[in-house]
Short mmCIF file of C-alpha atoms in Angstrom, two decimals:
data_model
loop_
_atom_site.label_atom_id
_atom_site.label_comp_id
_atom_site.label_asym_id
_atom_site.label_seq_id
_atom_site.Cartn_x
_atom_site.Cartn_y
_atom_site.Cartn_z
CA MET A 25 0.00 0.00 0.00
CA ARG A 26 1.13 3.55 -0.64
CA ARG A 27 2.28 5.27 2.49
CA SER A 28 0.35 8.30 3.62
CA THR A 29 1.82 11.76 3.90
CA ALA A 30 0.93 14.56 6.25
CA LEU A 31 0.56 16.95 3.37
CA ARG A 32 -1.57 14.93 0.99
CA LEU A 33 -3.68 18.01 0.18
CA ALA A 34 -3.48 18.58 -3.53
CA ALA A 35 -7.06 17.50 -3.84
CA THR A 36 -8.49 19.78 -1.23
CA THR A 37 -7.57 23.27 -2.24
CA THR A 38 -9.36 23.74 -5.51
CA VAL A 39 -12.50 25.80 -5.60
CA LEU A 40 -15.84 24.84 -7.04
CA VAL A 41 -15.68 25.46 -10.78
CA GLY A 42 -18.50 26.10 -13.22
CA LEU A 43 -21.12 26.26 -10.47
CA ALA A 44 -22.71 29.03 -8.51
CA ALA A 45 -26.06 29.97 -7.05
CA THR A 46 -28.85 31.00 -9.38
CA GLY A 47 -29.43 34.10 -7.33
CA CYS A 48 -26.21 35.57 -8.71
CA GLY A 49 -27.59 36.36 -12.15
CA THR A 50 -29.67 35.41 -15.14
CA GLY A 51 -29.19 31.98 -16.60
CA ALA A 52 -28.02 31.67 -20.16
CA ALA A 53 -30.33 28.78 -21.01
CA ASP A 54 -32.94 26.48 -19.55
CA SER A 55 -30.10 24.22 -18.43
CA PRO A 56 -27.05 26.48 -18.08
CA GLY A 57 -24.94 23.51 -17.05
CA ASP A 58 -25.39 22.17 -20.58
CA ALA A 59 -23.93 25.34 -22.06
CA GLY A 60 -20.62 25.37 -23.82
CA GLN A 61 -18.97 23.23 -26.42
CA THR A 62 -16.23 20.64 -26.40
CA SER A 63 -14.32 21.91 -29.42
CA GLN A 64 -12.62 25.18 -30.28
CA ALA A 65 -11.29 26.90 -33.35
CA ALA A 66 -8.04 25.70 -34.86
CA GLN A 67 -4.93 27.81 -34.48
CA PRO A 68 -4.86 30.48 -37.22
CA ASP A 69 -2.06 30.54 -39.76
CA ALA A 70 -0.85 33.94 -38.57
CA ILE A 71 -0.30 34.27 -34.81
CA ASP A 72 1.01 37.10 -32.65
CA THR A 73 4.07 35.67 -30.92
CA ALA A 74 4.46 38.91 -28.92
CA ALA A 75 0.96 38.61 -27.42
CA THR A 76 0.03 38.66 -23.74
CA VAL A 77 -2.85 36.46 -22.57
CA ASP A 78 -4.74 37.38 -19.42
CA VAL A 79 -6.36 34.47 -17.56
CA ARG A 80 -8.82 34.54 -14.67
CA LEU A 81 -8.12 31.98 -11.95
CA VAL A 82 -9.68 31.74 -8.50
CA LEU A 83 -7.43 30.38 -5.78
CA GLU A 84 -3.98 31.94 -5.46
CA PRO A 85 -1.10 29.86 -4.10
CA THR A 86 0.39 30.83 -0.76
CA SER A 87 3.92 29.93 -1.84
CA LEU A 88 5.76 28.80 -4.96
CA ASP A 89 7.51 25.97 -3.09
CA ILE A 90 6.02 23.14 -5.11
CA ALA A 91 8.33 20.65 -3.37
CA GLY A 92 6.83 21.21 0.06
CA THR A 93 3.68 23.33 -0.01
CA ALA A 94 0.36 21.55 -0.47
CA GLY A 95 -2.43 22.81 -2.67
CA ALA A 96 -3.77 22.33 -6.18
CA ALA A 97 -3.33 26.05 -6.85
CA LEU A 98 0.40 25.35 -7.22
CA ASP A 99 0.01 22.32 -9.46
CA GLN A 100 -2.46 24.24 -11.60
CA ILE A 101 0.00 26.90 -12.78
CA LEU A 102 3.47 25.44 -12.20
CA LEU A 103 3.26 21.91 -13.60
CA ASP A 104 4.25 21.73 -17.28
CA ASN A 105 4.65 25.51 -17.49
CA ILE A 106 7.48 26.24 -15.04
CA TYR A 107 8.44 22.75 -13.85
CA GLN A 108 8.42 19.46 -15.72
CA GLY A 109 8.52 15.88 -14.62
CA LEU A 110 9.80 12.78 -16.30
CA LEU A 111 6.23 12.23 -17.49
CA THR A 112 3.11 14.36 -17.84
CA ARG A 113 -0.64 14.08 -18.55
CA ASP A 114 -2.43 15.20 -21.69
CA GLU A 115 -5.83 16.85 -22.13
CA ASP A 116 -7.50 13.46 -21.63
CA ASN A 117 -5.55 12.67 -18.45
CA LYS A 118 -3.39 10.09 -20.22
CA VAL A 119 0.29 9.59 -19.30
CA ARG A 120 2.68 11.09 -21.85
CA PRO A 121 6.47 11.72 -22.09
CA SER A 122 7.91 15.00 -20.87
CA LEU A 123 11.56 15.38 -19.79
CA ALA A 124 11.79 11.65 -20.40
CA THR A 125 11.19 11.39 -24.12
CA SER A 126 10.64 7.64 -23.81
CA PHE A 127 10.59 4.89 -21.19
CA GLU A 128 10.53 1.11 -20.98
CA GLU A 129 9.00 -1.24 -18.42
CA SER A 130 10.54 -4.64 -17.75
CA PRO A 131 8.32 -7.73 -18.24
CA ASP A 132 8.05 -8.26 -14.48
CA GLY A 133 7.00 -4.64 -13.93
CA LEU A 134 9.81 -3.97 -11.49
CA THR A 135 12.25 -1.93 -13.59
CA TYR A 136 11.61 1.29 -15.50
CA THR A 137 14.19 2.88 -17.76
CA PHE A 138 13.75 6.54 -18.69
CA ARG A 139 15.68 8.32 -21.45
CA LEU A 140 15.96 12.05 -20.92
CA ALA A 141 15.88 14.74 -23.59
CA LYS A 142 19.53 15.46 -24.32
CA ASN A 143 19.05 19.19 -24.88
CA ALA A 144 16.88 19.94 -21.82
CA ALA A 145 18.07 22.77 -19.58
CA PHE A 146 17.07 24.62 -16.45
CA HIS A 147 16.13 28.28 -16.61
CA ASP A 148 19.58 29.24 -15.31
CA GLY A 149 21.09 27.59 -18.39
CA THR A 150 22.42 24.45 -16.70
CA LYS A 151 21.88 21.28 -18.73
CA VAL A 152 19.56 18.62 -17.30
CA THR A 153 21.26 15.29 -16.65
CA ALA A 154 20.27 11.95 -15.18
CA ALA A 155 22.05 12.99 -11.98
CA ASP A 156 19.46 15.76 -11.51
CA ALA A 157 16.58 13.33 -11.99
CA VAL A 158 18.11 10.75 -9.65
CA TRP A 159 18.69 13.39 -6.96
CA SER A 160 15.14 14.73 -7.32
CA LEU A 161 13.46 11.34 -7.05
CA ARG A 162 15.62 10.41 -4.08
CA GLN A 163 14.46 13.54 -2.25
CA VAL A 164 10.86 12.42 -2.69
CA THR A 165 11.52 8.84 -1.55
CA ALA A 166 13.78 9.74 1.37
CA ALA A 167 12.59 9.10 4.90
CA GLY A 168 10.76 12.13 6.24
CA SER A 169 10.10 13.58 2.79
CA THR A 170 7.69 16.53 2.92
CA ASN A 171 6.80 16.36 -0.77
CA PRO A 172 2.96 16.44 -0.90
CA ASP A 173 3.00 13.59 -3.43
CA ALA A 174 5.63 11.42 -1.73
CA ALA A 175 3.14 8.56 -1.42
CA ALA A 176 3.11 8.27 -5.21
CA LEU A 177 6.64 6.83 -5.14
CA ALA A 178 6.26 4.58 -2.11
CA SER A 179 7.04 1.51 -4.24
CA VAL A 180 10.46 2.80 -5.34
CA LYS A 181 13.36 0.65 -4.18
CA SER A 182 16.24 2.45 -5.89
CA VAL A 183 16.98 5.18 -8.44
CA THR A 184 20.24 5.19 -10.41
CA ALA A 185 21.78 6.78 -13.49
CA ALA A 186 22.87 4.31 -16.19
CA ASP A 187 24.52 7.14 -18.10
CA GLU A 188 24.25 10.93 -18.40
CA HIS A 189 20.76 10.76 -19.92
CA THR A 190 19.33 7.46 -18.68
CA VAL A 191 17.55 6.92 -15.36
CA VAL A 192 16.73 3.47 -13.99
CA VAL A 193 14.11 3.00 -11.29
CA GLU A 194 13.77 -0.31 -9.46
CA LEU A 195 10.49 -0.98 -7.64
CA ALA A 196 10.08 -3.12 -4.54
CA HIS A 197 6.88 -4.51 -6.05
CA ARG A 198 4.75 -4.04 -9.13
CA ASP A 199 2.95 -0.70 -8.99
CA THR A 200 0.14 0.05 -11.44
CA GLY A 201 0.11 3.69 -10.39
CA PHE A 202 3.84 4.38 -10.65
CA THR A 203 3.94 6.14 -14.03
CA TRP A 204 0.85 8.15 -13.09
CA GLY A 205 2.62 9.21 -9.91
CA LEU A 206 5.49 10.60 -11.96
CA THR A 207 3.12 12.97 -13.77
CA GLY A 208 2.64 15.00 -10.59
CA ARG A 209 4.94 16.75 -8.17
CA ALA A 210 6.75 13.54 -7.28
CA GLY A 211 8.19 13.32 -10.79
CA ILE A 212 9.48 16.90 -11.09
CA VAL A 213 13.15 17.15 -11.99
CA PHE A 214 14.93 19.85 -10.00
CA LYS A 215 18.53 20.96 -10.37
CA ARG A 216 20.68 18.73 -8.18
CA GLY A 217 21.27 20.30 -4.78
CA THR A 218 18.33 22.72 -4.97
CA ASP A 219 17.47 24.31 -1.63
CA PHE A 220 13.71 23.78 -1.65
CA SER A 221 13.16 26.54 0.90
CA SER A 222 14.47 28.99 -1.70
CA LEU A 223 11.59 28.14 -4.04
CA ALA A 224 8.96 29.94 -1.97
CA GLY A 225 9.23 33.07 -4.09
CA LYS A 226 11.30 32.08 -7.11
CA GLU A 227 11.90 29.15 -9.44
CA ASN A 228 14.47 27.35 -11.57
CA GLY A 229 12.45 24.97 -13.67
CA THR A 230 12.82 23.44 -17.11
CA GLY A 231 9.48 24.48 -18.60
CA PRO A 232 8.58 26.77 -21.51
CA PHE A 233 7.79 29.72 -19.19
CA LYS A 234 9.66 31.57 -16.47
CA LEU A 235 8.30 33.46 -13.49
CA ALA A 236 8.39 37.22 -14.09
CA ASP A 237 6.31 38.77 -11.33
CA TRP A 238 4.02 37.95 -8.42
CA LYS A 239 1.74 40.68 -7.10
CA ARG A 240 0.45 38.87 -4.03
CA GLY A 241 -3.30 39.04 -3.74
CA SER A 242 -3.65 40.04 -7.37
CA SER A 243 -1.70 38.32 -10.14
CA ILE A 244 1.19 36.10 -11.21
CA THR A 245 2.99 36.70 -14.50
CA PHE A 246 4.88 34.18 -16.62
CA VAL A 247 7.05 35.05 -19.61
CA ARG A 248 8.17 32.79 -22.43
CA ASP A 249 11.61 31.23 -22.07
CA ASP A 250 13.12 31.93 -25.48
CA ALA A 251 15.94 29.53 -24.65
CA TYR A 252 13.51 26.68 -23.91
CA TRP A 253 14.83 23.32 -25.03
CA GLY A 254 11.58 22.08 -26.59
CA THR A 255 8.84 23.59 -28.72
CA LYS A 256 8.65 27.21 -27.61
CA ALA A 257 5.49 28.85 -26.31
CA LYS A 258 3.42 30.73 -28.88
CA VAL A 259 2.69 33.73 -26.67
CA ALA A 260 5.19 36.02 -24.98
CA LYS A 261 3.45 36.47 -21.65
CA VAL A 262 0.62 35.03 -19.56
CA VAL A 263 -0.87 36.89 -16.60
CA PHE A 264 -2.97 34.95 -14.09
CA HIS A 265 -5.49 37.25 -12.40
CA TYR A 266 -6.91 35.89 -9.14
CA ILE A 267 -10.55 36.98 -9.06
CA LYS A 268 -12.70 35.10 -6.55
CA ASP A 269 -16.01 36.86 -7.19
CA ASP A 270 -17.88 35.45 -10.20
CA ASN A 271 -19.58 38.71 -11.11
CA ALA A 272 -16.26 40.55 -11.01
CA ALA A 273 -14.73 37.81 -13.17
CA ASN A 274 -17.57 38.16 -15.66
CA ASN A 275 -17.07 41.91 -15.82
CA ALA A 276 -13.35 41.45 -16.39
CA GLN A 277 -14.04 39.11 -19.31
CA ARG A 278 -16.75 41.32 -20.85
CA THR A 279 -14.59 44.45 -20.67
CA GLY A 280 -11.46 42.83 -22.09
CA GLN A 281 -9.42 42.79 -18.87
CA THR A 282 -9.12 39.04 -19.30
CA ASP A 283 -8.99 36.90 -22.43
CA ILE A 284 -9.88 33.66 -20.67
CA GLU A 285 -12.27 33.21 -17.75
CA THR A 286 -11.85 29.83 -16.09
CA GLY A 287 -14.40 28.46 -13.61
CA ALA A 288 -17.16 30.55 -15.19
CA ASN A 289 -20.46 30.70 -13.31
CA ALA A 290 -22.97 28.56 -15.19
CA THR A 291 -25.77 31.04 -14.46
CA LEU A 292 -23.86 34.10 -15.69
CA LEU A 293 -23.12 32.96 -19.23
CA GLN A 294 -25.76 35.04 -21.02
CA PRO A 295 -23.34 37.79 -22.14
CA PHE A 296 -21.15 35.17 -23.82
CA THR A 297 -23.56 32.72 -25.44
CA ASP A 298 -24.46 33.33 -29.08
CA ASN A 299 -21.81 36.04 -28.99
CA PRO A 300 -19.29 35.98 -31.84
CA ASP A 301 -16.72 37.68 -29.63
CA HIS A 302 -16.59 34.78 -27.16
CA THR A 303 -16.72 30.99 -27.01
CA VAL A 304 -17.81 28.94 -24.00
CA LEU A 305 -15.93 25.65 -23.54
CA ARG A 306 -17.27 22.83 -21.39
CA GLY A 307 -14.79 20.38 -19.90
CA ASP A 308 -14.49 17.40 -17.60
CA THR A 309 -12.93 17.45 -14.15
CA THR A 310 -12.06 15.06 -11.36
CA ASP A 311 -13.45 17.58 -8.83
CA LYS A 312 -15.46 15.53 -6.35
CA PHE A 313 -17.45 17.93 -4.21
CA THR A 314 -17.51 15.93 -1.00
CA LEU A 315 -19.58 16.08 2.18
CA ALA A 316 -17.15 14.59 4.68
CA LEU A 317 -18.64 12.69 7.62
CA ASN A 318 -16.40 12.12 10.64
CA ASN A 319 -16.17 8.32 10.82
CA ALA A 320 -14.01 8.29 13.94
CA GLU A 321 -16.05 10.15 16.54
CA GLY A 322 -19.33 11.89 17.33
CA PRO A 323 -22.81 10.93 16.06
CA THR A 324 -21.48 10.25 12.56
CA LYS A 325 -19.33 7.42 13.90
CA ASP A 326 -22.57 5.41 13.61
CA VAL A 327 -22.98 4.19 10.02
CA ARG A 328 -26.76 4.53 10.36
CA VAL A 329 -26.37 8.27 10.92
CA ARG A 330 -24.02 8.60 7.96
CA ARG A 331 -26.42 6.70 5.73
CA ALA A 332 -29.29 8.86 6.96
CA VAL A 333 -27.41 12.02 6.05
CA ARG A 334 -26.70 10.67 2.58
CA ARG A 335 -30.33 9.68 2.01
CA ALA A 336 -31.57 13.07 3.19
CA VAL A 337 -29.76 15.05 0.48
CA ASP A 338 -31.20 15.28 -3.03
CA LYS A 339 -28.05 15.64 -5.15
CA ALA A 340 -29.99 16.45 -8.33
CA GLY A 341 -31.64 19.36 -6.58
CA LEU A 342 -28.32 20.71 -5.37
CA ILE A 343 -26.80 20.49 -8.84
CA LYS A 344 -29.82 22.33 -10.25
CA ILE A 345 -29.65 25.29 -7.88
CA LEU A 346 -25.92 25.57 -8.53
CA GLY A 347 -26.42 26.04 -12.24
CA GLY A 348 -26.42 22.46 -13.49
CA ALA A 349 -22.74 22.03 -14.36
CA GLY A 350 -22.26 18.85 -12.38
CA LYS A 351 -23.00 15.13 -12.37
CA PRO A 352 -23.98 12.82 -9.50
CA VAL A 353 -21.42 10.11 -8.83
CA GLY A 354 -22.37 8.18 -5.68
CA GLY A 355 -18.84 7.16 -4.80
CA PRO A 356 -15.18 8.22 -4.53
CA ILE A 357 -14.11 7.54 -8.14
CA PRO A 358 -15.10 10.03 -10.90
CA PRO A 359 -15.97 8.85 -14.43
CA SER A 360 -12.54 9.67 -15.88
CA ASP A 361 -10.58 7.59 -13.36
CA PRO A 362 -9.75 3.86 -13.42
CA GLY A 363 -12.28 1.75 -11.53
CA TYR A 364 -15.26 4.06 -12.03
CA GLU A 365 -18.72 2.63 -11.50
CA ASP A 366 -22.01 4.49 -11.18
CA LEU A 367 -22.85 4.11 -7.47
CA THR A 368 -25.71 6.59 -7.26
CA SER A 369 -28.17 3.84 -6.32
CA ILE A 370 -26.39 3.36 -2.97
CA ASP A 371 -28.12 5.48 -0.31
CA ALA A 372 -30.14 7.26 -2.97
CA TYR A 373 -32.38 10.16 -1.95
CA ASP A 374 -35.07 8.77 0.38
CA PRO A 375 -36.13 11.03 3.29
CA ALA A 376 -38.43 8.40 4.78
CA ALA A 377 -35.60 5.88 4.91
CA ALA A 378 -33.33 8.54 6.43
CA LYS A 379 -35.81 9.13 9.27
CA LYS A 380 -36.04 5.39 9.92
CA LEU A 381 -32.25 5.06 10.14
CA LEU A 382 -32.10 7.97 12.59
CA ARG A 383 -34.70 6.31 14.82
CA GLN A 384 -32.71 3.07 14.74
CA ALA A 385 -29.61 5.02 15.78
CA GLY A 386 -31.47 6.54 18.74
CA TYR A 387 -32.11 9.97 17.26
CA GLY A 388 -35.84 9.71 16.67
CA ASP A 389 -36.35 12.96 18.58
CA GLY A 390 -33.84 14.81 16.44
CA LEU A 391 -30.11 15.38 16.05
CA LYS A 392 -27.92 18.47 15.98
CA LEU A 393 -24.87 18.56 13.70
CA THR A 394 -22.43 21.20 12.48
CA VAL A 395 -20.89 21.48 9.02
CA GLN A 396 -17.76 23.52 8.27
CA ILE A 397 -17.55 24.97 4.76
CA PRO A 398 -14.69 27.12 3.42
CA THR A 399 -15.83 30.60 2.39
CA ILE A 400 -14.50 30.07 -1.16
CA TYR A 401 -17.62 28.02 -1.95
CA PRO A 402 -21.14 29.39 -2.59
CA ALA A 403 -23.10 29.98 0.63
CA GLU A 404 -26.12 28.35 -1.00
CA ILE A 405 -24.54 24.93 -0.51
CA GLY A 406 -24.77 25.22 3.28
CA ASP A 407 -28.29 26.62 3.06
CA TYR A 408 -29.39 23.72 0.86
CA LEU A 409 -27.87 21.08 3.14
CA ALA A 410 -29.50 22.65 6.20
CA SER A 411 -32.88 22.68 4.48
CA GLN A 412 -32.59 19.08 3.32
CA LEU A 413 -31.44 17.71 6.68
CA LYS A 414 -34.11 19.64 8.56
CA GLN A 415 -36.77 17.63 6.73
CA VAL A 416 -35.53 14.41 8.36
CA GLY A 417 -35.04 15.84 11.85
CA ILE A 418 -31.41 16.97 11.71
CA GLN A 419 -30.72 20.55 12.79
CA LEU A 420 -27.62 21.59 10.86
CA THR A 421 -25.50 24.53 11.95
CA VAL A 422 -23.48 25.92 9.05
CA ARG A 423 -20.07 27.41 9.87
CA SER A 424 -18.39 29.34 7.06
CA VAL A 425 -14.65 29.39 7.71
CA GLU A 426 -11.58 30.72 5.95
CA PHE A 427 -9.74 28.03 4.06
CA GLN A 428 -6.70 28.18 6.34
CA THR A 429 -9.02 27.65 9.31
CA TRP A 430 -10.49 24.64 7.55
CA LEU A 431 -7.02 23.24 6.95
CA ASP A 432 -6.14 23.55 10.63
CA ALA A 433 -9.39 22.42 12.24
CA VAL A 434 -10.72 19.84 9.81
CA TYR A 435 -7.83 18.50 7.77
CA THR A 436 -5.09 18.63 10.41
CA LYS A 437 -6.87 18.27 13.76
CA HIS A 438 -9.90 16.28 12.52
CA ASP A 439 -12.04 18.53 14.73
CA TYR A 440 -15.37 18.44 12.89
CA GLN A 441 -18.63 16.56 12.41
CA LEU A 442 -19.46 17.38 8.78
CA SER A 443 -17.40 19.28 6.23
CA VAL A 444 -17.73 20.28 2.60
CA VAL A 445 -14.71 20.59 0.32
CA ASP A 446 -13.78 19.93 -3.31
CA HIS A 447 -11.41 16.98 -3.68
CA ALA A 448 -10.02 17.81 -7.10
CA GLU A 449 -7.12 15.39 -7.44
CA ALA A 450 -7.45 12.44 -9.81
CA ARG A 451 -6.98 8.85 -8.60
CA ASP A 452 -7.23 9.68 -4.90
CA LEU A 453 -9.09 6.60 -3.65
CA ASN A 454 -6.05 6.08 -1.44
CA ASN A 455 -7.54 8.65 0.94
CA PHE A 456 -10.10 6.04 1.95
CA ALA A 457 -7.39 3.40 2.38
CA ASN A 458 -5.67 5.62 4.94
CA PRO A 459 -7.21 5.48 8.45
CA ASP A 460 -5.19 8.56 9.44
CA TYR A 461 -6.79 10.73 6.77
CA TYR A 462 -9.27 13.29 8.07
CA PHE A 463 -12.27 11.14 7.10
CA GLY A 464 -11.36 8.76 9.92
CA TYR A 465 -12.54 5.83 7.78
CA ASP A 466 -10.96 2.45 8.46
CA ASN A 467 -11.95 -0.72 6.61
CA ALA A 468 -9.41 -3.54 6.44
CA ASP A 469 -10.92 -4.98 3.26
CA VAL A 470 -10.71 -1.64 1.48
CA ARG A 471 -7.08 -1.29 2.50
CA THR A 472 -6.34 -4.80 1.26
CA TRP A 473 -8.13 -4.34 -2.06
CA TYR A 474 -6.55 -0.97 -2.70
CA ALA A 475 -3.07 -2.33 -1.97
CA ALA A 476 -3.72 -5.31 -4.26
CA ALA A 477 -4.88 -2.95 -7.02
CA GLN A 478 -1.53 -1.18 -6.89
CA THR A 479 0.34 -4.43 -7.50
CA ALA A 480 -2.08 -5.99 -9.99
CA GLU A 481 -0.57 -7.46 -13.15
CA GLY A 482 -2.81 -5.58 -15.53
CA ASP A 483 -5.22 -2.68 -15.81
CA GLY A 484 -8.24 -4.99 -15.90
CA ALA A 485 -7.35 -6.65 -12.60
CA ARG A 486 -6.48 -3.26 -11.11
CA ASP A 487 -9.78 -1.69 -12.12
CA ALA A 488 -11.82 -4.60 -10.76
CA LEU A 489 -10.18 -4.23 -7.36
CA LEU A 490 -10.66 -0.46 -7.38
CA ARG A 491 -14.35 -0.89 -8.19
CA LYS A 492 -14.68 -3.36 -5.34
CA ALA A 493 -13.02 -1.00 -2.88
CA ALA A 494 -15.01 2.03 -4.05
CA ARG A 495 -18.31 0.18 -3.72
CA GLN A 496 -17.45 -0.82 -0.16
CA VAL A 497 -16.49 2.76 0.69
CA SER A 498 -19.87 3.93 -0.59
CA GLU A 499 -21.80 1.16 1.16
CA ASP A 500 -20.07 2.14 4.40
CA ALA A 501 -21.17 5.76 3.80
CA ALA A 502 -17.60 6.88 4.46
CA ALA A 503 -18.60 10.24 2.96
CA ASP A 504 -21.25 11.68 0.69
CA TRP A 505 -20.29 12.71 -2.84
CA LEU A 506 -22.50 15.62 -3.80
CA PHE A 507 -21.40 15.77 -7.43
CA VAL A 508 -18.46 15.80 -9.83
CA SER A 509 -18.33 19.26 -11.36
CA GLN A 510 -17.87 20.24 -14.97
CA THR A 511 -15.82 23.28 -15.82
CA LEU A 512 -16.90 26.16 -18.03
CA THR A 513 -14.33 28.43 -19.66
CA VAL A 514 -15.09 31.65 -21.55
CA VAL A 515 -12.60 32.48 -24.30
CA ARG A 516 -12.18 35.69 -26.27
CA ASP A 517 -12.35 35.35 -30.04
CA GLY A 518 -8.90 34.96 -31.57
CA VAL A 519 -7.44 32.99 -28.65
CA THR A 520 -6.91 29.27 -29.34
CA GLY A 521 -5.25 26.27 -27.71
CA VAL A 522 -7.10 26.89 -24.43
CA PRO A 523 -7.10 24.05 -21.85
CA ARG A 524 -10.59 22.58 -21.46
CA ASN A 525 -10.43 19.50 -19.24
CA PHE A 526 -9.08 18.98 -15.70
CA THR A 527 -8.09 22.64 -15.44
CA SER A 528 -8.21 22.60 -11.63
CA ASN A 529 -5.23 20.24 -11.55
CA ARG A 530 -3.03 21.82 -14.21
CA TYR A 531 -3.36 24.59 -16.75
CA ARG A 532 -0.97 23.89 -19.59
CA LEU A 533 -0.06 27.01 -21.58
CA THR A 534 2.06 25.58 -24.37
CA ASP A 535 -0.72 25.51 -26.99
CA LEU A 536 -2.08 28.99 -26.26
CA ALA A 537 -2.00 31.20 -29.36
CA VAL A 538 -3.41 34.59 -30.34
CA ALA A 539 -4.42 35.45 -33.89
CA LYS A 540 -2.45 38.28 -35.45
CA LYS A 541 -4.64 41.29 -36.15
#
């Protein structure tokens, strides 16, 4: 089994995308969540290579130390753009080469050989060698590693350099998630000897962009690295504008302050639909908006209470009031991840059954619970949950807290009853195979099945085990999965190559282009 890490938080810091309360504005269509398209214009023949592209994002990172600071806000902008790993993920979340232009797996699945690009270089001009990759991977796998994705390389036995551009990784056991793990922070290649504490406000990556400026609380600016070893970026500069308020973001897009508005509010699309000056893109995510239920203590330690809570909440109704850009899932694995199965029939909406379960648990006369929700999410979510639970006899107190408060109280100290947060990271079923995670869920079978999935001899066997574990997690009501969100992106006419899918996890800029006027 993968070992847990104290900072396994990449999934928890991404905000709700593409959804907001209908009270915020006029809907663009009868079903605004169905707005948008899945294709965009091809890159024009003539592009402006001196162009600047302004992008609206929501959650700003607190530090640029991607080696030690948790949070998807860092992955979103730094992976592939500033830093690169041996491998990466494409628009469809498939594993692809990056600094390693190719790799081979031994027949027994225990040895991986990576061949590095021979012309790759860091932003300070130093050439990338196998020694840099070996050093970087060893930092992740070392005892006491604080890398947020250290668990991804738990199977690594040794890392060596066969020559200046060849890296050999020996695994202690077969690991079906190893190459995927290398697509995240764990696989980043740093310059050998890098002082990670120095990365908090600067960088020395290998990607097609370099950090130019960070106006804390406002924006982060990247500029093209004209000495980049690979295919150079097609725009000269990208400015990320951190705008939390959806109406303000809409205004910025309408008035030309931004060229791209990510995480667009599904109910505020009217100015952009059927508008030749803008295109609305609809994309997939792995954002699992999760109602956490404390499995370890309090009333929700009783599975009957957890099941009652799940049955009391009409997920379709919640998705509707939030604009419609979401899908019910019923379990911990989203449709784009290995092992997905539609589990929405488990503890489906049934208020009468919820009341019966509460009586069986000894709460026939009512129950009081508290939910903690970070302020970055729409307040209507808490209002909806309180209304739904009230109908079955649960009085829900909604506490809106700053995200840092949530991190301390809920994630770190496990001091909560119910909590709402967006778990954005892909392939994170391991959270439910970790009794120390803030869910407090502990099922020996799930731990066994998850561990076996990691060492399975093929994807089919892996996926079957993951499905088995996910179904058990759902049947145990370890949490409630409110929906998997879709993302809506508004794009100014003339801008192409815009990321559409999984934009909460990474926002690759290499294909961005602007038509020459």
